[in-house]
Amino acid sequence: MSNCFPNSIMGHLLLYCVVIFLLEAESVHAKITQIPRQLIIEKGQEVKMRCEQDSQVTQMFWYQQKPESKEKGLVLVVYSVGKDNTENGDDPQGFKSQRPETNIFILSKSSAEPRNSGMYFCSSD
């Protein structure tokens, strides 16, 4: 089998393809910031968590991982498919959500309960 390109040219073509792929992959992912990063509250206190993304991705999600079920994965609490649009997930637990801007998704509850304990994660797609 003959080689169409000399080794030096083939090496440059491969490098070029890899660089293009990495640049494309980088541009797809949004940077997510959760505010506050840590929140410890007592039963009955107000809960408010804010998620911000640096892109105009339309779908955003809030997930919970309960302390006793780390092996079971994440539970979808609420989600949004665009500005001013929010929906309950599999286990909303009395949380309310707001999507005032495309890049902001807020999760809140006026009075925390023990069942709300866990780690919360925001994501976008």
C-alpha positions as protocol buffer text, in pm:
chain_id: "A"
residue {
  index: 1
  type: MET
  ca { x: 0 y: 0 z: 0 }
}
residue {
  index: 2
  type: SER
  ca { x: 149 y: 336 z: -97 }
}
residue {
  index: 3
  type: ASN
  ca { x: 142 y: 646 z: 117 }
}
residue {
  index: 4
  type: CYS
  ca { x: -16 y: 946 z: -57 }
}
residue {
  index: 5
  type: PHE
  ca { x: 164 y: 1199 z: 163 }
}
residue {
  index: 6
  type: PRO
  ca { x: 521 y: 1214 z: 285 }
}
residue {
  index: 7
  type: ASN
  ca { x: 550 y: 1146 z: 659 }
}
residue {
  index: 8
  type: SER
  ca { x: 609 y: 1512 z: 746 }
}
residue {
  index: 9
  type: ILE
  ca { x: 296 y: 1630 z: 564 }
}
residue {
  index: 10
  type: MET
  ca { x: 83 y: 1351 z: 711 }
}
residue {
  index: 11
  type: GLY
  ca { x: 199 y: 1448 z: 1061 }
}
residue {
  index: 12
  type: HIS
  ca { x: 93 y: 1809 z: 1005 }
}
residue {
  index: 13
  type: LEU
  ca { x: -247 y: 1704 z: 870 }
}
residue {
  index: 14
  type: LEU
  ca { x: -311 y: 1484 z: 1173 }
}
residue {
  index: 15
  type: LEU
  ca { x: -208 y: 1762 z: 1412 }
}
residue {
  index: 16
  type: TYR
  ca { x: -435 y: 2008 z: 1229 }
}
residue {
  index: 17
  type: CYS
  ca { x: -733 y: 1772 z: 1260 }
}
residue {
  index: 18
  type: VAL
  ca { x: -673 y: 1721 z: 1632 }
}
residue {
  index: 19
  type: VAL
  ca { x: -643 y: 2095 z: 1697 }
}
residue {
  index: 20
  type: ILE
  ca { x: -965 y: 2166 z: 1506 }
}
residue {
  index: 21
  type: PHE
  ca { x: -1146 y: 1893 z: 1701 }
}
residue {
  index: 22
  type: LEU
  ca { x: -1028 y: 2027 z: 2037 }
}
residue {
  index: 23
  type: LEU
  ca { x: -1125 y: 2383 z: 1951 }
}
residue {
  index: 24
  type: GLU
  ca { x: -1470 y: 2270 z: 1842 }
}
residue {
  index: 25
  type: ALA
  ca { x: -1517 y: 2064 z: 2158 }
}
residue {
  index: 26
  type: GLU
  ca { x: -1415 y: 2358 z: 2375 }
}
residue {
  index: 27
  type: SER
  ca { x: -1670 y: 2590 z: 2218 }
}
residue {
  index: 28
  type: VAL
  ca { x: -1962 y: 2353 z: 2293 }
}
residue {
  index: 29
  type: HIS
  ca { x: -1933 y: 2344 z: 2675 }
}
residue {
  index: 30
  type: ALA
  ca { x: -2069 y: 2621 z: 2895 }
}
residue {
  index: 31
  type: LYS
  ca { x: -1893 y: 2726 z: 3213 }
}
residue {
  index: 32
  type: ILE
  ca { x: -2130 y: 2675 z: 3507 }
}
residue {
  index: 33
  type: THR
  ca { x: -2111 y: 2876 z: 3830 }
}
residue {
  index: 34
  type: GLN
  ca { x: -2323 y: 2789 z: 4134 }
}
residue {
  index: 35
  type: ILE
  ca { x: -2379 y: 3066 z: 4389 }
}
residue {
  index: 36
  type: PRO
  ca { x: -2321 y: 3009 z: 4675 }
}
residue {
  index: 37
  type: ARG
  ca { x: -2069 y: 2730 z: 4631 }
}
residue {
  index: 38
  type: GLN
  ca { x: -2156 y: 2592 z: 4974 }
}
residue {
  index: 39
  type: LEU
  ca { x: -2474 y: 2642 z: 5173 }
}
residue {
  index: 40
  type: ILE
  ca { x: -2546 y: 2507 z: 5519 }
}
residue {
  index: 41
  type: ILE
  ca { x: -2886 y: 2592 z: 5664 }
}
residue {
  index: 42
  type: GLU
  ca { x: -3117 y: 2476 z: 5939 }
}
residue {
  index: 43
  type: LYS
  ca { x: -3466 y: 2334 z: 5911 }
}
residue {
  index: 44
  type: GLY
  ca { x: -3716 y: 2611 z: 5835 }
}
residue {
  index: 45
  type: GLN
  ca { x: -3466 y: 2854 z: 5685 }
}
residue {
  index: 46
  type: GLU
  ca { x: -3498 y: 2993 z: 5333 }
}
residue {
  index: 47
  type: VAL
  ca { x: -3291 y: 2826 z: 5061 }
}
residue {
  index: 48
  type: LYS
  ca { x: -3178 y: 3008 z: 4748 }
}
residue {
  index: 49
  type: MET
  ca { x: -2925 y: 2877 z: 4496 }
}
residue {
  index: 50
  type: ARG
  ca { x: -2832 y: 3050 z: 4174 }
}
residue {
  index: 51
  type: CYS
  ca { x: -2680 y: 2891 z: 3866 }
}
residue {
  index: 52
  type: GLU
  ca { x: -2511 y: 3097 z: 3595 }
}
residue {
  index: 53
  type: GLN
  ca { x: -2373 y: 2983 z: 3261 }
}
residue {
  index: 54
  type: ASP
  ca { x: -2149 y: 3174 z: 3020 }
}
residue {
  index: 55
  type: SER
  ca { x: -2329 y: 3071 z: 2702 }
}
residue {
  index: 56
  type: GLN
  ca { x: -2676 y: 3099 z: 2552 }
}
residue {
  index: 57
  type: VAL
  ca { x: -2758 y: 2728 z: 2592 }
}
residue {
  index: 58
  type: THR
  ca { x: -3134 y: 2700 z: 2640 }
}
residue {
  index: 59
  type: GLN
  ca { x: -3169 y: 2390 z: 2860 }
}
residue {
  index: 60
  type: MET
  ca { x: -3065 y: 2406 z: 3227 }
}
residue {
  index: 61
  type: PHE
  ca { x: -3114 y: 2153 z: 3508 }
}
residue {
  index: 62
  type: TRP
  ca { x: -3091 y: 2132 z: 3888 }
}
residue {
  index: 63
  type: TYR
  ca { x: -3004 y: 1788 z: 4030 }
}
residue {
  index: 64
  type: GLN
  ca { x: -2982 y: 1660 z: 4387 }
}
residue {
  index: 65
  type: GLN
  ca { x: -2766 y: 1383 z: 4526 }
}
residue {
  index: 66
  type: LYS
  ca { x: -2898 y: 1269 z: 4863 }
}
residue {
  index: 67
  type: PRO
  ca { x: -2638 y: 1191 z: 5132 }
}
residue {
  index: 68
  type: GLU
  ca { x: -2763 y: 835 z: 5187 }
}
residue {
  index: 69
  type: SER
  ca { x: -2784 y: 742 z: 4820 }
}
residue {
  index: 70
  type: LYS
  ca { x: -2451 y: 831 z: 4660 }
}
residue {
  index: 71
  type: GLU
  ca { x: -2450 y: 505 z: 4467 }
}
residue {
  index: 72
  type: LYS
  ca { x: -2795 y: 579 z: 4319 }
}
residue {
  index: 73
  type: GLY
  ca { x: -2682 y: 888 z: 4133 }
}
residue {
  index: 74
  type: LEU
  ca { x: -2857 y: 1218 z: 4077 }
}
residue {
  index: 75
  type: VAL
  ca { x: -3226 y: 1302 z: 4094 }
}
residue {
  index: 76
  type: LEU
  ca { x: -3367 y: 1572 z: 3865 }
}
residue {
  index: 77
  type: VAL
  ca { x: -3530 y: 1842 z: 4082 }
}
residue {
  index: 78
  type: VAL
  ca { x: -3630 y: 2103 z: 3820 }
}
residue {
  index: 79
  type: TYR
  ca { x: -3538 y: 2193 z: 3464 }
}
residue {
  index: 80
  type: SER
  ca { x: -3586 y: 2472 z: 3214 }
}
residue {
  index: 81
  type: VAL
  ca { x: -3593 y: 2480 z: 2835 }
}
residue {
  index: 82
  type: GLY
  ca { x: -3562 y: 2858 z: 2805 }
}
residue {
  index: 83
  type: LYS
  ca { x: -3605 y: 3199 z: 2964 }
}
residue {
  index: 84
  type: ASP
  ca { x: -3920 y: 3227 z: 3179 }
}
residue {
  index: 85
  type: ASN
  ca { x: -3987 y: 2853 z: 3141 }
}
residue {
  index: 86
  type: THR
  ca { x: -3941 y: 2609 z: 3430 }
}
residue {
  index: 87
  type: GLU
  ca { x: -4074 y: 2258 z: 3495 }
}
residue {
  index: 88
  type: ASN
  ca { x: -4070 y: 2016 z: 3787 }
}
residue {
  index: 89
  type: GLY
  ca { x: -3839 y: 1721 z: 3756 }
}
residue {
  index: 90
  type: ASP
  ca { x: -3871 y: 1374 z: 3907 }
}
residue {
  index: 91
  type: ASP
  ca { x: -3862 y: 1499 z: 4269 }
}
residue {
  index: 92
  type: PRO
  ca { x: -3923 y: 1876 z: 4305 }
}
residue {
  index: 93
  type: GLN
  ca { x: -3951 y: 1857 z: 4689 }
}
residue {
  index: 94
  type: GLY
  ca { x: -4142 y: 2184 z: 4710 }
}
residue {
  index: 95
  type: PHE
  ca { x: -3870 y: 2388 z: 4541 }
}
residue {
  index: 96
  type: LYS
  ca { x: -3962 y: 2679 z: 4318 }
}
residue {
  index: 97
  type: SER
  ca { x: -3751 y: 2776 z: 4021 }
}
residue {
  index: 98
  type: GLN
  ca { x: -3704 y: 3088 z: 3814 }
}
residue {
  index: 99
  type: ARG
  ca { x: -3530 y: 3150 z: 3483 }
}
residue {
  index: 100
  type: PRO
  ca { x: -3520 y: 3532 z: 3457 }
}
residue {
  index: 101
  type: GLU
  ca { x: -3245 y: 3528 z: 3193 }
}
residue {
  index: 102
  type: THR
  ca { x: -3118 y: 3268 z: 2947 }
}
residue {
  index: 103
  type: ASN
  ca { x: -2796 y: 3231 z: 3147 }
}
residue {
  index: 104
  type: ILE
  ca { x: -2950 y: 3228 z: 3499 }
}
residue {
  index: 105
  type: PHE
  ca { x: -3150 y: 2952 z: 3674 }
}
residue {
  index: 106
  type: ILE
  ca { x: -3257 y: 2998 z: 4037 }
}
residue {
  index: 107
  type: LEU
  ca { x: -3370 y: 2724 z: 4278 }
}
residue {
  index: 108
  type: SER
  ca { x: -3541 y: 2837 z: 4600 }
}
residue {
  index: 109
  type: LYS
  ca { x: -3760 y: 2724 z: 4887 }
}
residue {
  index: 110
  type: SER
  ca { x: -3906 y: 2936 z: 5167 }
}
residue {
  index: 111
  type: SER
  ca { x: -3864 y: 2672 z: 5439 }
}
residue {
  index: 112
  type: ALA
  ca { x: -3606 y: 2393 z: 5417 }
}
residue {
  index: 113
  type: GLU
  ca { x: -3691 y: 2041 z: 5528 }
}
residue {
  index: 114
  type: PRO
  ca { x: -3462 y: 1750 z: 5623 }
}
residue {
  index: 115
  type: ARG
  ca { x: -3549 y: 1574 z: 5294 }
}
residue {
  index: 116
  type: ASN
  ca { x: -3387 y: 1867 z: 5109 }
}
residue {
  index: 117
  type: SER
  ca { x: -3045 y: 1770 z: 5248 }
}
residue {
  index: 118
  type: GLY
  ca { x: -2789 y: 1676 z: 4986 }
}
residue {
  index: 119
  type: MET
  ca { x: -2554 y: 1805 z: 4723 }
}
residue {
  index: 120
  type: TYR
  ca { x: -2705 y: 2011 z: 4442 }
}
residue {
  index: 121
  type: PHE
  ca { x: -2565 y: 2036 z: 4093 }
}
residue {
  index: 122
  type: CYS
  ca { x: -2662 y: 2264 z: 3809 }
}
residue {
  index: 123
  type: SER
  ca { x: -2594 y: 2177 z: 3446 }
}
residue {
  index: 124
  type: SER
  ca { x: -2678 y: 2302 z: 3100 }
}
residue {
  index: 125
  type: ASP
  ca { x: -2720 y: 2133 z: 2766 }
}
